[in-house]
Tab-separated table of C-alpha atoms in Angstrom:
chain	number	residue	atom	x	y	z
O	582	MET	CA	-170.192	1.014	12.543
O	583	THR	CA	-172.962	3.335	10.716
O	584	GLU	CA	-175.719	5.319	12.466
O	585	ALA	CA	-178.207	2.665	10.764
O	586	ASN	CA	-176.505	0.068	11.992
O	587	THR	CA	-176.393	1.497	15.705
O	588	GLN	CA	-180.427	1.575	15.308
O	589	THR	CA	-180.757	-1.891	14.090
O	590	PHE	CA	-178.583	-3.485	17.176
O	591	GLY	CA	-179.889	-1.409	19.849
O	592	THR	CA	-178.055	-1.226	23.353
O	593	GLN	CA	-174.718	-1.800	24.339
O	594	VAL	CA	-173.076	-4.794	25.338
O	595	GLY	CA	-169.741	-4.878	27.084
O	596	SER	CA	-166.989	-6.143	29.355
O	597	ALA	CA	-166.121	-9.016	26.744
O	598	VAL	CA	-162.296	-9.156	27.407
O	599	GLY	CA	-160.553	-8.027	23.944
O	600	VAL	CA	-163.932	-7.308	22.621
O	601	PRO	CA	-164.783	-3.967	22.164
O	602	SER	CA	-168.305	-2.402	23.205
O	603	VAL	CA	-171.057	-3.206	20.531
O	604	PRO	CA	-174.729	-2.165	20.267
O	605	VAL	CA	-176.327	-5.591	19.982
O	606	THR	CA	-180.042	-6.786	21.012
O	607	ILE	CA	-181.316	-9.852	20.374
O	608	LYS	CA	-185.001	-11.015	19.559
O	609	LYS	CA	-186.569	-13.703	21.569
O	610	ARG	CA	-189.022	-16.562	20.105
O	611	ASP	CA	-191.893	-14.971	21.205
O	612	GLY	CA	-190.905	-11.532	19.494
O	613	ARG	CA	-189.997	-9.550	22.219
O	614	VAL	CA	-186.503	-7.606	21.631
O	615	VAL	CA	-184.180	-7.685	24.644
O	616	ASP	CA	-180.789	-6.346	25.504
O	617	PHE	CA	-178.032	-9.133	24.004
O	618	ASP	CA	-176.108	-10.847	27.191
O	619	LEU	CA	-173.054	-12.397	26.389
O	620	GLU	CA	-172.779	-14.481	29.394
O	621	LYS	CA	-175.970	-16.473	28.809
O	622	ILE	CA	-173.842	-17.940	25.236
O	623	VAL	CA	-170.826	-18.401	27.505
O	624	ASP	CA	-173.269	-20.588	30.051
O	625	ALA	CA	-174.788	-22.452	27.338
O	626	VAL	CA	-171.327	-23.503	25.832
O	627	GLU	CA	-170.117	-24.354	29.282
O	628	LYS	CA	-173.554	-26.359	29.496
O	629	ALA	CA	-172.287	-28.052	26.296
O	630	PHE	CA	-169.055	-29.232	27.325
O	631	LEU	CA	-170.348	-30.434	30.602
O	632	ALA	CA	-173.301	-32.567	28.358
O	633	SER	CA	-170.409	-33.920	26.102
O	634	GLY	CA	-168.076	-35.025	29.253
O	635	ALA	CA	-165.288	-32.421	27.645
O	636	MET	CA	-165.382	-30.174	30.602
O	637	GLN	CA	-163.318	-27.126	29.885
O	638	ASN	CA	-162.432	-24.011	31.696
O	639	ARG	CA	-164.905	-20.922	31.688
O	640	GLN	CA	-162.284	-18.896	29.649
O	641	VAL	CA	-162.464	-21.652	26.864
O	642	SER	CA	-166.504	-21.240	27.072
O	643	ARG	CA	-165.862	-17.495	26.988
O	644	ASP	CA	-163.784	-17.340	23.987
O	645	VAL	CA	-166.577	-19.377	21.961
O	646	ALA	CA	-168.710	-16.659	22.861
O	647	ASN	CA	-166.509	-14.360	21.689
O	648	LEU	CA	-166.183	-15.757	18.448
O	649	VAL	CA	-170.195	-15.801	18.164
O	650	LEU	CA	-170.163	-12.022	19.230
O	651	ALA	CA	-167.448	-11.346	16.423
O	652	LYS	CA	-169.484	-13.192	14.158
O	653	ILE	CA	-172.745	-11.152	14.991
O	654	ILE	CA	-170.554	-7.672	14.912
O	655	GLY	CA	-168.891	-9.247	11.300
O	656	GLY	CA	-172.758	-9.595	9.837
O	657	ALA	CA	-173.154	-12.865	10.164
O	658	VAL	CA	-176.917	-12.148	10.720
O	659	GLU	CA	-178.404	-9.035	9.259
O	660	GLY	CA	-180.694	-6.917	11.319
O	661	ILE	CA	-181.361	-7.977	14.927
O	662	PRO	CA	-180.214	-11.702	15.585
O	663	THR	CA	-182.689	-13.779	16.929
O	664	VAL	CA	-181.826	-16.717	19.384
O	665	GLU	CA	-182.265	-19.440	16.888
O	666	GLY	CA	-179.794	-17.440	14.799
O	667	VAL	CA	-177.340	-16.880	17.369
O	668	GLN	CA	-177.972	-20.387	18.477
O	669	ASP	CA	-176.803	-21.677	15.182
O	670	LEU	CA	-173.472	-19.358	15.745
O	671	VAL	CA	-172.547	-21.101	18.330
O	672	GLU	CA	-172.669	-24.389	16.705
O	673	GLU	CA	-170.718	-22.920	14.071
O	674	ALA	CA	-168.133	-21.491	16.612
O	675	LEU	CA	-167.689	-24.798	18.177
O	676	ILE	CA	-167.254	-26.774	15.431
O	677	GLU	CA	-164.665	-24.115	14.263
O	678	SER	CA	-162.684	-24.230	17.453
O	679	GLY	CA	-162.357	-27.917	17.252
O	680	PHE	CA	-165.112	-29.167	19.780
O	681	SER	CA	-167.239	-31.156	17.579
O	682	GLN	CA	-168.405	-33.406	20.056
O	683	THR	CA	-169.573	-30.260	22.029
O	684	ALA	CA	-171.131	-29.120	19.309
O	685	LYS	CA	-173.124	-32.673	18.833
O	686	SER	CA	-174.326	-32.236	22.268
O	687	TYR	CA	-175.244	-28.775	21.846
O	688	ILE	CA	-177.253	-29.621	18.687
O	689	LEU	CA	-179.279	-32.377	20.107
O	690	TYR	CA	-179.852	-30.266	23.214
O	691	ARG	CA	-181.387	-27.706	20.945
O	692	ALA	CA	-183.411	-30.491	19.301
O	693	GLU	CA	-184.646	-31.952	22.469
O	694	ARG	CA	-185.603	-28.252	23.741
O	695	SER	CA	-187.672	-27.465	20.450
O	696	ARG	CA	-189.428	-30.715	20.527
O	697	VAL	CA	-190.415	-29.834	24.513
O	698	ARG	CA	-191.525	-26.426	23.009
O	699	ASP	CA	-193.784	-27.665	20.443
O	700	VAL	CA	-195.275	-30.130	22.556
O	701	ASN	CA	-195.888	-27.541	25.246
O	702	SER	CA	-197.625	-25.133	22.847
O	703	ARG	CA	-199.192	-27.782	21.174
O	704	LEU	CA	-201.024	-28.902	24.537
O	705	MET	CA	-201.955	-25.143	25.371
O	706	GLN	CA	-203.433	-24.993	21.969
O	707	THR	CA	-205.425	-28.239	22.973
O	708	LEU	CA	-206.467	-27.416	26.206
O	709	LYS	CA	-207.856	-23.771	24.556
O	710	ASP	CA	-209.588	-25.557	21.900
O	711	ILE	CA	-211.452	-27.699	24.652
O	712	THR	CA	-212.066	-25.016	26.788
O	713	PHE	CA	-213.470	-22.580	24.380
O	714	THR	CA	-214.385	-24.151	21.403
O	715	LYS	CA	-218.268	-25.738	20.992
O	716	ALA	CA	-218.694	-29.500	20.410
O	717	THR	CA	-220.510	-28.491	17.177
O	718	ASP	CA	-217.167	-27.001	15.762
O	719	SER	CA	-214.633	-29.388	17.415
O	720	ASP	CA	-214.137	-33.253	16.154
O	721	MET	CA	-212.352	-33.793	19.269
O	722	LYS	CA	-215.350	-32.859	21.322
O	723	ARG	CA	-217.543	-34.898	19.399
O	724	GLU	CA	-215.377	-38.319	19.026
O	725	ASN	CA	-217.099	-39.965	21.796
O	726	ALA	CA	-220.684	-40.080	21.330
O	727	ASN	CA	-221.338	-40.995	24.853
O	728	ILE	CA	-220.217	-37.637	26.283
O	729	ASP	CA	-221.239	-34.572	26.152
O	730	ALA	CA	-217.595	-32.280	26.067
O	731	ASP	CA	-219.534	-29.363	26.454
O	732	THR	CA	-220.397	-29.996	29.814
O	733	ALA	CA	-218.438	-29.353	33.077
O	734	MET	CA	-217.654	-33.084	33.349
O	735	GLY	CA	-216.904	-34.014	29.832
O	736	THR	CA	-214.554	-31.094	29.257
O	737	MET	CA	-212.538	-32.264	32.624
O	738	LEU	CA	-212.600	-35.583	30.979
O	739	LYS	CA	-211.040	-34.413	27.614
O	740	TYR	CA	-208.612	-32.315	29.638
O	741	GLY	CA	-207.193	-35.606	31.231
O	742	SER	CA	-207.432	-37.298	28.046
O	743	GLU	CA	-206.135	-35.154	25.685
O	744	SER	CA	-203.100	-34.206	28.343
O	745	SER	CA	-202.468	-37.614	29.391
O	746	LYS	CA	-201.989	-38.444	25.709
O	747	GLN	CA	-199.518	-35.883	25.044
O	748	PHE	CA	-197.678	-36.323	28.033
O	749	TYR	CA	-197.181	-39.968	27.119
O	750	GLU	CA	-196.178	-38.931	23.731
O	751	MET	CA	-193.224	-36.520	24.712
O	752	CYS	CA	-191.739	-38.387	28.140
O	753	VAL	CA	-193.072	-42.210	28.036
O	754	ILE	CA	-193.089	-43.633	24.403
O	755	ASP	CA	-189.892	-43.709	22.807
O	756	PRO	CA	-189.861	-41.113	20.427
O	757	GLU	CA	-189.211	-43.333	17.446
O	758	PHE	CA	-192.291	-44.751	18.041
O	759	ALA	CA	-194.624	-41.835	18.873
O	760	LYS	CA	-194.732	-40.139	15.391
């Protein structure tokens, strides 16, 4: 491995049986770069096995995680790996290892977590808009002419209505109909 690659990957990861210590960091969804932790992949694969009903021993999960690490070391990801990129490699490794049902469970779990993250960030943005945007600049705050959304009570009513609307879209209404 060249000097440039060592700087790109960052800090040392070790202790994977049969896999040499290799410098690796990972970029989180929020942009932070943290130390790569192979055990997090092992745990995720193990949870996928549990979810699919195809529970294997921890060594099988570790073998899949080592395959992912080997792909990263082999250059499957350019630069600093991202969480999404590593999760894509986990899917590939599960399928290549013959665990297609487990890969399906893992893919479904990722899709659900992505949806939850999206709804949570959408809710937070809505609440920020209610709190910090004047009614003259926000259609949402002017949608009911009987309520002054710039007052404390009007703001509280908007918090309740917008929060409950997004809660129902996320948790109560079947996603097929919520779109």
